[in-house]
Amino acid sequence: MDELLCSASMIKIFFDSSSFFYFAFFCFSFLRFMHKKMALTGPVPIPKICLRENQKAVSVSQKPIHEFELSFNHALPLPDSDDAIPLFGLGTWQSKAGELKVVIRAAIEEGYRHFDCAQGYMNQGEVGKAINQAIEDGLVTREELWITTKREELWITTKVWNTFHSYEAATKSIDDTLKEMNLEYLDLVLIHWPMGYEEGGDMFPKTSDQKGMRFSDVDYTETWRALEVARMEGKTRHIGVSNFGIGQIMRLIKMARPKPQVVQVEIWF
């Protein structure tokens, strides 16, 4: 369990409406998270850093994190897997329509291989088109990827939105994402938030006075079951959660098979 939470921290790199990039080093989220975790379970080992080749963690090092000259090839080994999640990723939140084609292409050219998406960002179709176009144009080739298909060097993350928390809706959400992005599988699917909204066509269902959200009674453990099945069926290689608190994470750890492999949190400067 310590290994799970130790390797769960994750970098997110965002760009605003001006396509300005900024990033938060995963160590900050790790330290904040572990400060609370240690009160429950005691000290946690320092995360290992590795290189990632052909969807596998290689050259795992025990050196302290501050001794590394980190690159796009460095990654964190994941529990219950021989793979590792790239340390640096490009977030696609708050992008304007038409921005992503240029941004994602430039990111791939610079070495990014991890793209963080979400159904709630309402731009996954554009992300998928940009990624597939880059592959077709030869920016990512078989020779560069040590692979048998043309996208295994890329790491694609998505999140199930709050209005899709029932088992059936979450399953459909994952299927729709694969179709929308024109992908055969995803690398990581997260539950975006622990609370669910009322299901329907509105992504942000408001109360009648427009001052709050209409919540559902669906427990996030039901959403998690859909993620477990999606992993077993090969629709995603890894599963985890986003914006969950300590108590919610510990509850999933006690009941889930498999357990969450990634916990994604945000750090703002």
PDB file of C-alpha atoms in Angstrom, residues 83-264:
ATOM      1  CA  ASP A  83       5.055  -0.136 -16.623  1.00  0.00           C
ATOM      2  CA  ALA A  84       5.794   3.388 -15.408  1.00  0.00           C
ATOM      3  CA  ILE A  85       3.982   6.705 -15.783  1.00  0.00           C
ATOM      4  CA  PRO A  86       5.969   9.533 -17.445  1.00  0.00           C
ATOM      5  CA  LEU A  87       6.901  12.254 -14.958  1.00  0.00           C
ATOM      6  CA  PHE A  88       6.032  15.085 -17.311  1.00  0.00           C
ATOM      7  CA  GLY A  89       2.721  15.435 -19.113  1.00  0.00           C
ATOM      8  CA  LEU A  90       0.766  17.996 -21.078  1.00  0.00           C
ATOM      9  CA  GLY A  91      -2.627  18.943 -19.637  1.00  0.00           C
ATOM     10  CA  THR A  92      -5.405  19.904 -22.033  1.00  0.00           C
ATOM     11  CA  TRP A  93      -7.737  21.782 -19.692  1.00  0.00           C
ATOM     12  CA  GLN A  94      -8.960  25.292 -20.605  1.00  0.00           C
ATOM     13  CA  SER A  95      -7.717  25.185 -24.177  1.00  0.00           C
ATOM     14  CA  LYS A  96      -9.550  27.200 -26.810  1.00  0.00           C
ATOM     15  CA  ALA A  97     -11.124  25.502 -29.810  1.00  0.00           C
ATOM     16  CA  GLY A  98      -8.499  25.090 -32.522  1.00  0.00           C
ATOM     17  CA  GLU A  99      -5.513  25.491 -30.175  1.00  0.00           C
ATOM     18  CA  LEU A 100      -4.738  21.867 -29.498  1.00  0.00           C
ATOM     19  CA  LYS A 101      -3.701  20.816 -32.988  1.00  0.00           C
ATOM     20  CA  VAL A 102      -0.720  23.174 -32.934  1.00  0.00           C
ATOM     21  CA  VAL A 103       0.065  22.706 -29.233  1.00  0.00           C
ATOM     22  CA  ILE A 104       0.065  18.901 -29.228  1.00  0.00           C
ATOM     23  CA  ARG A 105       2.134  18.705 -32.384  1.00  0.00           C
ATOM     24  CA  ALA A 106       4.725  21.066 -30.896  1.00  0.00           C
ATOM     25  CA  ALA A 107       4.696  19.101 -27.629  1.00  0.00           C
ATOM     26  CA  ILE A 108       5.381  15.790 -29.398  1.00  0.00           C
ATOM     27  CA  GLU A 109       8.211  17.407 -31.347  1.00  0.00           C
ATOM     28  CA  GLU A 110       9.727  18.620 -28.061  1.00  0.00           C
ATOM     29  CA  GLY A 111       9.540  15.164 -26.489  1.00  0.00           C
ATOM     30  CA  TYR A 112       6.237  15.018 -24.608  1.00  0.00           C
ATOM     31  CA  ARG A 113       4.748  11.532 -24.574  1.00  0.00           C
ATOM     32  CA  HIS A 114       2.113  11.947 -21.850  1.00  0.00           C
ATOM     33  CA  PHE A 115      -1.174  13.751 -22.534  1.00  0.00           C
ATOM     34  CA  ASP A 116      -3.709  14.379 -19.780  1.00  0.00           C
ATOM     35  CA  CYS A 117      -7.320  14.584 -21.007  1.00  0.00           C
ATOM     36  CA  ALA A 118     -10.810  14.479 -19.524  1.00  0.00           C
ATOM     37  CA  GLN A 119     -14.367  14.156 -20.695  1.00  0.00           C
ATOM     38  CA  GLY A 120     -15.192  17.263 -18.690  1.00  0.00           C
ATOM     39  CA  TYR A 121     -12.691  19.327 -20.699  1.00  0.00           C
ATOM     40  CA  MET A 122     -14.953  18.826 -23.736  1.00  0.00           C
ATOM     41  CA  ASN A 123     -12.059  18.734 -26.203  1.00  0.00           C
ATOM     42  CA  GLN A 124     -11.044  15.061 -26.407  1.00  0.00           C
ATOM     43  CA  GLY A 125     -12.088  14.809 -30.050  1.00  0.00           C
ATOM     44  CA  GLU A 126      -9.646  17.550 -31.004  1.00  0.00           C
ATOM     45  CA  VAL A 127      -6.924  15.950 -28.877  1.00  0.00           C
ATOM     46  CA  GLY A 128      -7.446  12.597 -30.597  1.00  0.00           C
ATOM     47  CA  LYS A 129      -7.319  14.130 -34.066  1.00  0.00           C
ATOM     48  CA  ALA A 130      -4.088  15.976 -33.256  1.00  0.00           C
ATOM     49  CA  ILE A 131      -2.405  12.862 -31.878  1.00  0.00           C
ATOM     50  CA  ASN A 132      -3.457  10.652 -34.783  1.00  0.00           C
ATOM     51  CA  GLN A 133      -2.352  13.295 -37.296  1.00  0.00           C
ATOM     52  CA  ALA A 134       1.071  13.484 -35.657  1.00  0.00           C
ATOM     53  CA  ILE A 135       1.392   9.711 -35.936  1.00  0.00           C
ATOM     54  CA  GLU A 136       0.321   9.722 -39.587  1.00  0.00           C
ATOM     55  CA  ASP A 137       2.843  12.476 -40.335  1.00  0.00           C
ATOM     56  CA  GLY A 138       5.693  10.407 -38.911  1.00  0.00           C
ATOM     57  CA  LEU A 139       6.457  12.490 -35.825  1.00  0.00           C
ATOM     58  CA  VAL A 140       6.211   9.258 -33.847  1.00  0.00           C
ATOM     59  CA  THR A 141       7.474   6.212 -35.730  1.00  0.00           C
ATOM     60  CA  ARG A 142       7.782   2.501 -35.087  1.00  0.00           C
ATOM     61  CA  GLU A 143      11.585   2.766 -34.949  1.00  0.00           C
ATOM     62  CA  GLU A 144      11.433   5.481 -32.308  1.00  0.00           C
ATOM     63  CA  LEU A 145       8.900   3.602 -30.221  1.00  0.00           C
ATOM     64  CA  TRP A 146      10.256   0.039 -30.096  1.00  0.00           C
ATOM     65  CA  ILE A 147       6.715  -1.155 -30.660  1.00  0.00           C
ATOM     66  CA  THR A 148       4.366  -3.133 -32.857  1.00  0.00           C
ATOM     67  CA  THR A 149       1.734  -0.428 -33.087  1.00  0.00           C
ATOM     68  CA  LYS A 150       2.110   3.288 -33.615  1.00  0.00           C
ATOM     69  CA  ARG A 151       1.072   4.847 -30.324  1.00  0.00           C
ATOM     70  CA  GLU A 152       2.598   2.870 -27.478  1.00  0.00           C
ATOM     71  CA  GLU A 153       5.196   5.552 -26.749  1.00  0.00           C
ATOM     72  CA  LEU A 154       2.389   7.971 -26.016  1.00  0.00           C
ATOM     73  CA  TRP A 155       0.662   7.889 -22.656  1.00  0.00           C
ATOM     74  CA  ILE A 156      -2.967   8.967 -22.849  1.00  0.00           C
ATOM     75  CA  THR A 157      -4.924   9.744 -19.659  1.00  0.00           C
ATOM     76  CA  THR A 158      -8.636  10.485 -19.464  1.00  0.00           C
ATOM     77  CA  LYS A 159     -11.153  10.953 -16.650  1.00  0.00           C
ATOM     78  CA  VAL A 160     -14.748   9.847 -16.171  1.00  0.00           C
ATOM     79  CA  TRP A 161     -16.856  12.964 -15.577  1.00  0.00           C
ATOM     80  CA  ASN A 162     -19.227  13.499 -12.631  1.00  0.00           C
ATOM     81  CA  THR A 163     -22.419  12.918 -14.644  1.00  0.00           C
ATOM     82  CA  PHE A 164     -21.272   9.382 -15.559  1.00  0.00           C
ATOM     83  CA  HIS A 165     -20.871   7.800 -12.119  1.00  0.00           C
ATOM     84  CA  SER A 166     -23.281   4.872 -12.415  1.00  0.00           C
ATOM     85  CA  TYR A 167     -21.747   1.619 -13.650  1.00  0.00           C
ATOM     86  CA  GLU A 168     -23.575   1.795 -16.973  1.00  0.00           C
ATOM     87  CA  ALA A 169     -22.818   5.479 -17.551  1.00  0.00           C
ATOM     88  CA  ALA A 170     -19.143   5.117 -16.623  1.00  0.00           C
ATOM     89  CA  THR A 171     -18.781   2.176 -19.007  1.00  0.00           C
ATOM     90  CA  LYS A 172     -20.382   4.190 -21.797  1.00  0.00           C
ATOM     91  CA  SER A 173     -18.135   7.158 -20.963  1.00  0.00           C
ATOM     92  CA  ILE A 174     -15.005   5.062 -21.519  1.00  0.00           C
ATOM     93  CA  ASP A 175     -16.377   3.574 -24.743  1.00  0.00           C
ATOM     94  CA  ASP A 176     -17.327   7.029 -26.033  1.00  0.00           C
ATOM     95  CA  THR A 177     -13.849   8.369 -25.239  1.00  0.00           C
ATOM     96  CA  LEU A 178     -12.174   5.589 -27.231  1.00  0.00           C
ATOM     97  CA  LYS A 179     -14.449   6.296 -30.178  1.00  0.00           C
ATOM     98  CA  GLU A 180     -14.098  10.080 -29.923  1.00  0.00           C
ATOM     99  CA  MET A 181     -10.294   9.944 -29.750  1.00  0.00           C
ATOM    100  CA  ASN A 182     -10.022   7.140 -32.334  1.00  0.00           C
ATOM    101  CA  LEU A 183      -7.933   4.980 -30.002  1.00  0.00           C
ATOM    102  CA  GLU A 184      -7.957   1.238 -29.395  1.00  0.00           C
ATOM    103  CA  TYR A 185      -7.121   1.611 -25.702  1.00  0.00           C
ATOM    104  CA  LEU A 186      -6.245   4.204 -23.064  1.00  0.00           C
ATOM    105  CA  ASP A 187      -3.224   4.146 -20.792  1.00  0.00           C
ATOM    106  CA  LEU A 188      -4.962   5.517 -17.714  1.00  0.00           C
ATOM    107  CA  VAL A 189      -8.584   6.173 -16.756  1.00  0.00           C
ATOM    108  CA  LEU A 190      -9.335   8.156 -13.594  1.00  0.00           C
ATOM    109  CA  ILE A 191     -12.514   8.999 -11.715  1.00  0.00           C
ATOM    110  CA  HIS A 192     -12.373  12.794 -12.095  1.00  0.00           C
ATOM    111  CA  TRP A 193     -14.077  13.627  -8.773  1.00  0.00           C
ATOM    112  CA  PRO A 194     -15.489  11.471  -5.950  1.00  0.00           C
ATOM    113  CA  MET A 195     -18.918  13.137  -6.072  1.00  0.00           C
ATOM    114  CA  GLY A 196     -21.413  12.477  -8.837  1.00  0.00           C
ATOM    115  CA  TYR A 197     -23.790  14.868 -10.565  1.00  0.00           C
ATOM    116  CA  GLU A 198     -27.306  14.068 -11.711  1.00  0.00           C
ATOM    117  CA  GLU A 199     -27.079  12.113 -14.961  1.00  0.00           C
ATOM    118  CA  GLY A 200     -28.392  13.595 -18.183  1.00  0.00           C
ATOM    119  CA  GLY A 201     -27.331  15.693 -21.134  1.00  0.00           C
ATOM    120  CA  ASP A 202     -26.039  18.596 -19.028  1.00  0.00           C
ATOM    121  CA  MET A 203     -22.399  18.277 -17.924  1.00  0.00           C
ATOM    122  CA  PHE A 204     -22.974  20.819 -15.139  1.00  0.00           C
ATOM    123  CA  PRO A 205     -26.574  20.336 -13.906  1.00  0.00           C
ATOM    124  CA  LYS A 206     -27.541  23.336 -11.767  1.00  0.00           C
ATOM    125  CA  THR A 207     -30.229  23.655  -9.112  1.00  0.00           C
ATOM    126  CA  SER A 208     -33.343  25.664  -9.932  1.00  0.00           C
ATOM    127  CA  ASP A 209     -31.857  28.806  -8.357  1.00  0.00           C
ATOM    128  CA  GLN A 210     -28.613  28.306 -10.362  1.00  0.00           C
ATOM    129  CA  LYS A 211     -26.576  28.579  -7.135  1.00  0.00           C
ATOM    130  CA  GLY A 212     -25.499  24.970  -6.783  1.00  0.00           C
ATOM    131  CA  MET A 213     -25.133  21.621  -8.514  1.00  0.00           C
ATOM    132  CA  ARG A 214     -27.647  18.781  -8.617  1.00  0.00           C
ATOM    133  CA  PHE A 215     -25.854  15.787  -7.118  1.00  0.00           C
ATOM    134  CA  SER A 216     -26.624  12.098  -7.553  1.00  0.00           C
ATOM    135  CA  ASP A 217     -26.741   9.364  -4.905  1.00  0.00           C
ATOM    136  CA  VAL A 218     -24.355   7.104  -6.835  1.00  0.00           C
ATOM    137  CA  ASP A 219     -21.403   5.926  -4.747  1.00  0.00           C
ATOM    138  CA  TYR A 220     -17.975   6.258  -6.384  1.00  0.00           C
ATOM    139  CA  THR A 221     -17.354   2.578  -5.640  1.00  0.00           C
ATOM    140  CA  GLU A 222     -19.875   1.816  -8.390  1.00  0.00           C
ATOM    141  CA  THR A 223     -17.891   4.007 -10.779  1.00  0.00           C
ATOM    142  CA  TRP A 224     -14.761   2.152  -9.724  1.00  0.00           C
ATOM    143  CA  ARG A 225     -16.324  -1.192 -10.666  1.00  0.00           C
ATOM    144  CA  ALA A 226     -16.735   0.090 -14.212  1.00  0.00           C
ATOM    145  CA  LEU A 227     -13.047   1.041 -14.303  1.00  0.00           C
ATOM    146  CA  GLU A 228     -12.044  -2.394 -13.014  1.00  0.00           C
ATOM    147  CA  VAL A 229     -14.020  -4.098 -15.787  1.00  0.00           C
ATOM    148  CA  ALA A 230     -12.633  -1.708 -18.418  1.00  0.00           C
ATOM    149  CA  ARG A 231      -9.124  -2.694 -17.361  1.00  0.00           C
ATOM    150  CA  MET A 232      -9.942  -6.407 -17.487  1.00  0.00           C
ATOM    151  CA  GLU A 233     -11.390  -5.952 -20.990  1.00  0.00           C
ATOM    152  CA  GLY A 234      -8.287  -4.137 -22.255  1.00  0.00           C
ATOM    153  CA  LYS A 235      -9.953  -0.766 -22.750  1.00  0.00           C
ATOM    154  CA  THR A 236      -7.430   0.829 -20.398  1.00  0.00           C
ATOM    155  CA  ARG A 237      -4.097  -0.384 -19.070  1.00  0.00           C
ATOM    156  CA  HIS A 238      -4.242   1.413 -15.711  1.00  0.00           C
ATOM    157  CA  ILE A 239      -6.881   2.938 -13.423  1.00  0.00           C
ATOM    158  CA  GLY A 240      -6.896   5.493 -10.620  1.00  0.00           C
ATOM    159  CA  VAL A 241      -8.605   8.509  -9.064  1.00  0.00           C
ATOM    160  CA  SER A 242      -8.398  12.301  -9.177  1.00  0.00           C
ATOM    161  CA  ASN A 243      -9.206  14.885  -6.486  1.00  0.00           C
ATOM    162  CA  PHE A 244      -9.955  12.216  -3.859  1.00  0.00           C
ATOM    163  CA  GLY A 245      -9.335  12.809  -0.162  1.00  0.00           C
ATOM    164  CA  ILE A 246      -7.368  10.538   2.165  1.00  0.00           C
ATOM    165  CA  GLY A 247     -10.468   8.872   3.604  1.00  0.00           C
ATOM    166  CA  GLN A 248     -11.950   8.211   0.174  1.00  0.00           C
ATOM    167  CA  ILE A 249      -8.687   6.725  -1.075  1.00  0.00           C
ATOM    168  CA  MET A 250      -8.325   4.471   1.967  1.00  0.00           C
ATOM    169  CA  ARG A 251     -11.900   3.252   1.470  1.00  0.00           C
ATOM    170  CA  LEU A 252     -11.136   2.238  -2.121  1.00  0.00           C
ATOM    171  CA  ILE A 253      -7.896   0.555  -1.094  1.00  0.00           C
ATOM    172  CA  LYS A 254      -9.793  -1.644   1.373  1.00  0.00           C
ATOM    173  CA  MET A 255     -12.441  -2.793  -1.118  1.00  0.00           C
ATOM    174  CA  ALA A 256     -10.918  -2.503  -4.594  1.00  0.00           C
ATOM    175  CA  ARG A 257      -9.396  -5.323  -6.658  1.00  0.00           C
ATOM    176  CA  PRO A 258      -7.211  -4.068  -8.249  1.00  0.00           C
ATOM    177  CA  LYS A 259      -6.349  -1.068  -6.108  1.00  0.00           C
ATOM    178  CA  PRO A 260      -5.952   2.466  -7.525  1.00  0.00           C
ATOM    179  CA  GLN A 261      -2.584   2.803  -9.266  1.00  0.00           C
ATOM    180  CA  VAL A 262      -2.552   6.600  -9.563  1.00  0.00           C
ATOM    181  CA  VAL A 263      -3.816   9.495  -7.453  1.00  0.00           C
ATOM    182  CA  GLN A 264      -3.857  12.778  -9.359  1.00  0.00           C
TER     183      GLN A 264
END
